[in-house]
PDB file of C-alpha atoms in Angstrom:
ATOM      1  CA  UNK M   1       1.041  50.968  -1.329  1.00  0.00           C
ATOM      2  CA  UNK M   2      -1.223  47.887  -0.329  1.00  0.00           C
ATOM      3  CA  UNK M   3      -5.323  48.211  -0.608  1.00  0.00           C
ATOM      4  CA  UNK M   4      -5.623  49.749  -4.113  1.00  0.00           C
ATOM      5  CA  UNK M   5      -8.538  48.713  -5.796  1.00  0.00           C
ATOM      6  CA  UNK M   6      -8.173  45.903  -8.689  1.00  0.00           C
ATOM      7  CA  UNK M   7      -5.204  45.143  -7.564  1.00  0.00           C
ATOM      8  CA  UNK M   8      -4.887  41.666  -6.363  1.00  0.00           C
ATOM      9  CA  UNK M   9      -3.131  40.822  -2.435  1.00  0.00           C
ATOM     10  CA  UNK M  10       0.173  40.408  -2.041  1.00  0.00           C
ATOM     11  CA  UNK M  11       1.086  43.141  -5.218  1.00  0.00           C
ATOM     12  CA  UNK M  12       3.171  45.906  -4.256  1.00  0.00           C
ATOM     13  CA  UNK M  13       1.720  49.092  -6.177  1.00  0.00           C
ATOM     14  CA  UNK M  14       3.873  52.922  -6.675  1.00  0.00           C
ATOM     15  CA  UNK M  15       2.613  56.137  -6.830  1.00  0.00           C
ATOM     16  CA  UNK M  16       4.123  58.403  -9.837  1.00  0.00           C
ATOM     17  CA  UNK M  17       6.720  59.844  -7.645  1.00  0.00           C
ATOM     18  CA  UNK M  18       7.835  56.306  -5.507  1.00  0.00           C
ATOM     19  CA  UNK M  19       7.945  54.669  -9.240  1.00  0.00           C
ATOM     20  CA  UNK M  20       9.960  58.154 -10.633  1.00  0.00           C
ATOM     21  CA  UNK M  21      12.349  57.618  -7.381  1.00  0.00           C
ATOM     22  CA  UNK M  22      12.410  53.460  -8.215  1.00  0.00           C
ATOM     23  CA  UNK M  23      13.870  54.172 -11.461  1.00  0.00           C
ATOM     24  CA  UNK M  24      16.371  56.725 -10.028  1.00  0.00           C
ATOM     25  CA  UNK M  25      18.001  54.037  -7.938  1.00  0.00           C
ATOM     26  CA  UNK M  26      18.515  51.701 -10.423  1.00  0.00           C
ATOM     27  CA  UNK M  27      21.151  52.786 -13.448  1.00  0.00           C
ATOM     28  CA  UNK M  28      19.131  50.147 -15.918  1.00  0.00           C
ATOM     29  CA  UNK M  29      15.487  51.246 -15.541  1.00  0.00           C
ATOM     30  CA  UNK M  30      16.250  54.699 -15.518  1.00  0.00           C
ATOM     31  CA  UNK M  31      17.780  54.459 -18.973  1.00  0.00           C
ATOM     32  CA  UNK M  32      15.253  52.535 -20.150  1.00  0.00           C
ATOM     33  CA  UNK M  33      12.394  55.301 -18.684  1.00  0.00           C
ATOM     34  CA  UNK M  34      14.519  58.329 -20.400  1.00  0.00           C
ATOM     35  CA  UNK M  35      14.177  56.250 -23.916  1.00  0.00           C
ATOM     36  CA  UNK M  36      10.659  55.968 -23.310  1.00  0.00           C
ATOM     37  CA  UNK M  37       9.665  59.295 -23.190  1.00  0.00           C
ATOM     38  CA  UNK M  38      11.571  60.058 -25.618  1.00  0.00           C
ATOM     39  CA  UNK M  39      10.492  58.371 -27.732  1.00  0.00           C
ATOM     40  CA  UNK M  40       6.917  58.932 -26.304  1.00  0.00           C
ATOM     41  CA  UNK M  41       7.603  62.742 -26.587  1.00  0.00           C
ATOM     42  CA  UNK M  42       8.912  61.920 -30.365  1.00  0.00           C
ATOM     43  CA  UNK M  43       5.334  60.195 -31.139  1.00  0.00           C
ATOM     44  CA  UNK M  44       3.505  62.810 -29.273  1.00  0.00           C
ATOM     45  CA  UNK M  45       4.745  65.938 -31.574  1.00  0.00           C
ATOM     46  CA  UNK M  46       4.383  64.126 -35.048  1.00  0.00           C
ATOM     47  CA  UNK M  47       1.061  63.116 -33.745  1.00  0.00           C
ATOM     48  CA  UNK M  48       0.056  66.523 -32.978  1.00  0.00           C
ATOM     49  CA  UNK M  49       1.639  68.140 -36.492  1.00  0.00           C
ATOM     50  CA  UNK M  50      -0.080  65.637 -38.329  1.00  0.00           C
ATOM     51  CA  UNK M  51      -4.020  66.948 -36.843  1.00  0.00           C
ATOM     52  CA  UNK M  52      -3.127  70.492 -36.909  1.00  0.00           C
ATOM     53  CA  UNK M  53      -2.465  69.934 -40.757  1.00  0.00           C
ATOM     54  CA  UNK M  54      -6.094  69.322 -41.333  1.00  0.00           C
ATOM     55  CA  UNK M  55      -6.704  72.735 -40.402  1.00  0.00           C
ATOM     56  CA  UNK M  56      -5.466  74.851 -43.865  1.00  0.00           C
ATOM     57  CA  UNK M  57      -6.217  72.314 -46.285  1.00  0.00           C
ATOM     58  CA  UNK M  58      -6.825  74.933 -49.189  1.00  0.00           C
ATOM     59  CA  UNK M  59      -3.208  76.831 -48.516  1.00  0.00           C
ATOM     60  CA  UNK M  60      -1.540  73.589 -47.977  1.00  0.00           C
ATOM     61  CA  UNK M  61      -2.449  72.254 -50.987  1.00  0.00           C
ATOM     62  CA  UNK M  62      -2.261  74.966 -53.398  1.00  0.00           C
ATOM     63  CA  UNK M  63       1.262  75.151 -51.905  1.00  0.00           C
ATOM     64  CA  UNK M  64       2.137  71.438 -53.028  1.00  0.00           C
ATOM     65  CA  UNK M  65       0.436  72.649 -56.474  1.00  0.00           C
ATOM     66  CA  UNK M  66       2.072  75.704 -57.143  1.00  0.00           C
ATOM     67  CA  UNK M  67       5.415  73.354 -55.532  1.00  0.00           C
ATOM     68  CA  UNK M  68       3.981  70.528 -58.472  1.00  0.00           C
ATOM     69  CA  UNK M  69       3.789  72.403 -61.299  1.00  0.00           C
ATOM     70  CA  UNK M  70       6.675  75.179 -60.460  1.00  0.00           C
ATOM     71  CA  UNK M  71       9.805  73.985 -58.858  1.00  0.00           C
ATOM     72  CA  UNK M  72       9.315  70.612 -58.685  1.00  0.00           C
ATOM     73  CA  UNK M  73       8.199  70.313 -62.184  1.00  0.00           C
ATOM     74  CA  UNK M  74      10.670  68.583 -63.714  1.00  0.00           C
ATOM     75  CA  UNK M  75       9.926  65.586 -61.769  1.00  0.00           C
ATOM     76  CA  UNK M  76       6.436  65.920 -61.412  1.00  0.00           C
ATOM     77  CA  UNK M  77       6.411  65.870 -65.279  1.00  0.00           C
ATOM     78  CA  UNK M  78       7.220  61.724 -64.939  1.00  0.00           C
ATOM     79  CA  UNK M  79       3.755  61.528 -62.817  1.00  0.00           C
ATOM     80  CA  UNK M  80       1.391  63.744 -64.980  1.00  0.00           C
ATOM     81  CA  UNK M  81      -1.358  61.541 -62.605  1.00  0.00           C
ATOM     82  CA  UNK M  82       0.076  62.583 -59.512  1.00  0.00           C
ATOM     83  CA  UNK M  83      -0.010  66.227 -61.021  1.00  0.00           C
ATOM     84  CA  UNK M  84      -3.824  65.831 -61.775  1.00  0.00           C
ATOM     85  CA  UNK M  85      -4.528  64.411 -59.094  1.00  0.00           C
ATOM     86  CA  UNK M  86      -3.066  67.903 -56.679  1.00  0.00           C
ATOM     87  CA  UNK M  87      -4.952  69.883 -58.974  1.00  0.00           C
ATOM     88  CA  UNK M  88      -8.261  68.142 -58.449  1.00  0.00           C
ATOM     89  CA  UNK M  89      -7.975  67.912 -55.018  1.00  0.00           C
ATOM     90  CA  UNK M  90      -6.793  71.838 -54.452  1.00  0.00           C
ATOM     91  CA  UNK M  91      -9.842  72.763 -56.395  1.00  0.00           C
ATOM     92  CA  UNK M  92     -12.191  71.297 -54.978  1.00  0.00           C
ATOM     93  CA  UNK M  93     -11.424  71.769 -51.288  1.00  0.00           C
ATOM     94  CA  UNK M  94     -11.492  75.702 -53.033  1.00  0.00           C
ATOM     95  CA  UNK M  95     -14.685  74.571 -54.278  1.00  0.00           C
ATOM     96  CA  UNK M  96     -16.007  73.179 -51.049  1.00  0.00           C
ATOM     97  CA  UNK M  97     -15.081  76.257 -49.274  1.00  0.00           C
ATOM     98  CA  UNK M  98     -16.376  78.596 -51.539  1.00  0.00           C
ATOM     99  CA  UNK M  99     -19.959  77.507 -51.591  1.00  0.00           C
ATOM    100  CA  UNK M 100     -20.112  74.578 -48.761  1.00  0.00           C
ATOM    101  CA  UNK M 101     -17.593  76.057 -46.199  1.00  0.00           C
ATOM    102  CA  UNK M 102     -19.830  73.895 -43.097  1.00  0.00           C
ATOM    103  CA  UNK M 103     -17.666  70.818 -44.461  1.00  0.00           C
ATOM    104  CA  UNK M 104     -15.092  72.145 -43.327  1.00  0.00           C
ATOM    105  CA  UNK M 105     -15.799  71.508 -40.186  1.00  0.00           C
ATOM    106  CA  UNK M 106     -15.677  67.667 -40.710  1.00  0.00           C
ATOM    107  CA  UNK M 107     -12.038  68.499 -40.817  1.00  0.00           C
ATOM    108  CA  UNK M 108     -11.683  70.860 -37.773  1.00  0.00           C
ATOM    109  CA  UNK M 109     -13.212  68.131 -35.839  1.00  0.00           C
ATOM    110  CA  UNK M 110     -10.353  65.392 -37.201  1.00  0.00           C
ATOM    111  CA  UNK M 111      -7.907  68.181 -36.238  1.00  0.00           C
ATOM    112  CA  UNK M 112      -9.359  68.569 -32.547  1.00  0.00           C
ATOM    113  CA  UNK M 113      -8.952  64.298 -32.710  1.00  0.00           C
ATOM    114  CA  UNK M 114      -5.819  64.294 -32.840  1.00  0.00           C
ATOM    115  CA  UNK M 115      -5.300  67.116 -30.365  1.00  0.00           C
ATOM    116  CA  UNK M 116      -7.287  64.937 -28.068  1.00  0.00           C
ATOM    117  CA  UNK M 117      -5.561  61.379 -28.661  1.00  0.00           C
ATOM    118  CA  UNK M 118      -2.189  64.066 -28.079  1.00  0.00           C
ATOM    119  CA  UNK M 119      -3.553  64.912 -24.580  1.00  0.00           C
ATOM    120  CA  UNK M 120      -4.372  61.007 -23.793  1.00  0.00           C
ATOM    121  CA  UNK M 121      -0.200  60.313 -23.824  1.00  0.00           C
ATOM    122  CA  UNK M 122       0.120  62.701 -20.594  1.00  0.00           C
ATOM    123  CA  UNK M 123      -0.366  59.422 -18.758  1.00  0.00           C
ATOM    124  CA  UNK M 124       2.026  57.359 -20.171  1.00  0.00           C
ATOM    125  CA  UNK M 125       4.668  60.206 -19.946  1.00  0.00           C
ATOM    126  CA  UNK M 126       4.018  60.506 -16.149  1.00  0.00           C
ATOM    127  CA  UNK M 127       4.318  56.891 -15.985  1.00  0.00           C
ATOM    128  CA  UNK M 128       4.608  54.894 -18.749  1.00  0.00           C
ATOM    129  CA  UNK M 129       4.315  52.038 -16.903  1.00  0.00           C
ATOM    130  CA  UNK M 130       0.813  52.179 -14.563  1.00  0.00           C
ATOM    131  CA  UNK M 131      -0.055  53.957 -18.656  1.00  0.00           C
ATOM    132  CA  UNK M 132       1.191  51.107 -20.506  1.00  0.00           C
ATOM    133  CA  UNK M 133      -2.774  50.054 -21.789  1.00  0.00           C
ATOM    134  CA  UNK M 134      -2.629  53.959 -23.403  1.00  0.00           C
ATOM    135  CA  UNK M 135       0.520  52.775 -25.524  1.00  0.00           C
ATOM    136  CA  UNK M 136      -1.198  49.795 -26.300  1.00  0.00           C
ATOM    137  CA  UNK M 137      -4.142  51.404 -27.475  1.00  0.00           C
ATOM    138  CA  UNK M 138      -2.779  53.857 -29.367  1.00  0.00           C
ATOM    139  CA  UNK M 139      -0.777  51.079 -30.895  1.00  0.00           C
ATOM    140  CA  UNK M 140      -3.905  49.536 -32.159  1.00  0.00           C
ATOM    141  CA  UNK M 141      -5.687  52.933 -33.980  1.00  0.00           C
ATOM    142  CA  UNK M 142      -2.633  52.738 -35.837  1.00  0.00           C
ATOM    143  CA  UNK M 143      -3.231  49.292 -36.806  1.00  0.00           C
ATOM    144  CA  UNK M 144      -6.451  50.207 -38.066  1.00  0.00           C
ATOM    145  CA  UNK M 145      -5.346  52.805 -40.275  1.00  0.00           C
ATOM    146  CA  UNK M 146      -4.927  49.911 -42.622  1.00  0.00           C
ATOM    147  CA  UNK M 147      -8.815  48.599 -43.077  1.00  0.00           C
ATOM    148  CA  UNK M 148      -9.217  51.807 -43.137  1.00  0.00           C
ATOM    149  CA  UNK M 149      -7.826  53.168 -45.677  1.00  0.00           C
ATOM    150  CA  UNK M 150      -8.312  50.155 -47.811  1.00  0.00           C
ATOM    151  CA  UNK M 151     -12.033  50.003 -47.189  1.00  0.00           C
ATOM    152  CA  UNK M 152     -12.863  53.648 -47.213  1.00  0.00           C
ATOM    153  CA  UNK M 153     -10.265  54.977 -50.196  1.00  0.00           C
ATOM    154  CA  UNK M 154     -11.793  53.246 -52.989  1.00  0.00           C
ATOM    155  CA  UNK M 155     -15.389  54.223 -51.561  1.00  0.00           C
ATOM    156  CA  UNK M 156     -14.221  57.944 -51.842  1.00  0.00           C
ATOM    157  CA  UNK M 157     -12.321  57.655 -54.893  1.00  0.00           C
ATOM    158  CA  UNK M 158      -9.051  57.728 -53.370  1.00  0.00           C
ATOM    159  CA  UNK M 159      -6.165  56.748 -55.707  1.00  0.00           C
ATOM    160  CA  UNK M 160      -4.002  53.747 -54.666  1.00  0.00           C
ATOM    161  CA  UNK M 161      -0.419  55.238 -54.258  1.00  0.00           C
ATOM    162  CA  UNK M 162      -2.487  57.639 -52.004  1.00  0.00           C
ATOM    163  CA  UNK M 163      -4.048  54.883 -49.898  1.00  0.00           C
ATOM    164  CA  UNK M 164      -0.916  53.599 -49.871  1.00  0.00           C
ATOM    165  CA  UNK M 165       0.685  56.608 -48.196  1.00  0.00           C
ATOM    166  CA  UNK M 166      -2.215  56.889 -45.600  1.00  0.00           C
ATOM    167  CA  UNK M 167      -1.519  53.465 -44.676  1.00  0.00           C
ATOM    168  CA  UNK M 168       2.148  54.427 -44.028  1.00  0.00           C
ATOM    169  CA  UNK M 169       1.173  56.835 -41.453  1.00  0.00           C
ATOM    170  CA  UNK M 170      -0.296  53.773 -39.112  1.00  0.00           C
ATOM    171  CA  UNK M 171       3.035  51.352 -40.368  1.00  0.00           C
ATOM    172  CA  UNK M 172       5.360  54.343 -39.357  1.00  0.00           C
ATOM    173  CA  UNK M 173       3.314  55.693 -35.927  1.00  0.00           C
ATOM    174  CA  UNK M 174       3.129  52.151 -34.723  1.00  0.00           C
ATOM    175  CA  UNK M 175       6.903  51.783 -34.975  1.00  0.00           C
ATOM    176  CA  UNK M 176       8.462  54.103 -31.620  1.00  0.00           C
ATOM    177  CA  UNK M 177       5.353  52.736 -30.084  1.00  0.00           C
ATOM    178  CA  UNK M 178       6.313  49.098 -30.450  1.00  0.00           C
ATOM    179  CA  UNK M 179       9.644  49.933 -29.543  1.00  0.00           C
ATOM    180  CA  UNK M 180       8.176  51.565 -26.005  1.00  0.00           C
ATOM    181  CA  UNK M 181       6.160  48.620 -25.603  1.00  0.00           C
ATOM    182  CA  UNK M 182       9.602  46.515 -25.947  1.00  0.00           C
ATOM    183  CA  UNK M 183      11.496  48.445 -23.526  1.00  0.00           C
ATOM    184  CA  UNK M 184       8.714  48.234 -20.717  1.00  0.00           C
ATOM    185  CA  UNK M 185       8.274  44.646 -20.976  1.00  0.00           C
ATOM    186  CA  UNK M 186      10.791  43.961 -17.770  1.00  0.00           C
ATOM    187  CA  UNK M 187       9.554  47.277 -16.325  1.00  0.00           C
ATOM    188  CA  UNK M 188       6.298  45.963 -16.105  1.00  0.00           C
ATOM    189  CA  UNK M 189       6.574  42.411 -15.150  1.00  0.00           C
ATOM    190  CA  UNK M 190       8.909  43.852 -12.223  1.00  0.00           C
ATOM    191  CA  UNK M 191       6.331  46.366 -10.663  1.00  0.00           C
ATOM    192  CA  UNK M 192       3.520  43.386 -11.175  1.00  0.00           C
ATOM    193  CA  UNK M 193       6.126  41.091  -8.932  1.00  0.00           C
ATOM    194  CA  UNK M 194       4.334  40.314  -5.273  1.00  0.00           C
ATOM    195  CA  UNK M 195       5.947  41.673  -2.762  1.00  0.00           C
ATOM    196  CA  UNK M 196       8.171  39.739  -0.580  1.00  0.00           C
ATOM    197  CA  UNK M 197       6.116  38.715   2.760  1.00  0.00           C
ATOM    198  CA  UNK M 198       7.690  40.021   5.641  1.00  0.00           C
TER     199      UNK M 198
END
């Protein structure tokens, strides 16, 4: 489709369905676009677990309390810090909510985040391709999970192994993103080709 708008002359441009019915006719792409979303899909859901976590802080961590100091005592026992460190947290989210239960809402708004950054990949699942600068994106707020975690933890008091395990959530989420970003690579220089004058 000629004429669209920041696209420069000579570029031959798809709708959803004409790039859908492009990768139909060819065995390779089509592949390729079924990994995609899958993996896309894969990304999507962990993304969206992860936020709707931050919703019952207090029963999820008295859970990995009672789970610290019950079942799983016998290894917790070899990290008595890791124990302490549960406890302190569990009470004083209890804390928090007890008497300051408006903070809370700091967290319902990181939930609703990530609900929101969930809704953003609808576009790259329709077409991953004309989307691609979604994947990239979200492949740089993993990135800077990193800074920060490293600049913010020690401002809040936030032990190191635990810093450390933030940071894995932006080393691990970048991961099926990068490997998206890999598989569209040909995709994308192939639908940026000029079209062949006639």
């Amino acid at each position: 489709m000629p004429g669209e708008p920041g696209v420069p002359p000579g570029t031959e441009v798809y709708e959803v369905d004409e790039v859908d019915e492009v990768y139909e006719t060819d065995g390779e792409p089509a592949v390729v676009l079924r990994r995609v979303r899958r993996w896309l899909w894969f990304f999507l859901v962990c993304l969206v677990l992860s936020g709707l976590t931050a919703f019952p802080l207090e029963t999820e961590t008295r859970w990995l309390v009672d789970l610290a100091t019950g079942p799983a005592a016998p290894l917790t026992d070899h990290f008595p810090a890791a124990t302490a460190w549960f406890l302190r947290v569990h009470e004083g989210i209890v804390e928090t909510n007890r008497h300051y239960p408006f903070l809370a809402y700091g967290t319902d708004w990181l939930a609703f985040a990530h609900l929101v950054i969930g809704a953003a990949l609808w576009g790259p699942l329709r077409d991953p391709v004309r989307n691609i600068w979604v994947i990239r994106w979200a492949a740089l707020a993993c990135g800077a999970v990193i800074p920060l975690a490293l600049i913010c933890g020690p401002l809040r008091g936030i032990p190191l192994v635990w810093r450390f395990i933030d940071m894995s959530f932006g080393v691990f989420g970048v991961i099926p993103l990068l490997i998206v970003l890999r598989a569209l690579r040909p995709l994308e220089r192939s639908f940026a080709e000029p079209a062949p004058a006639s």
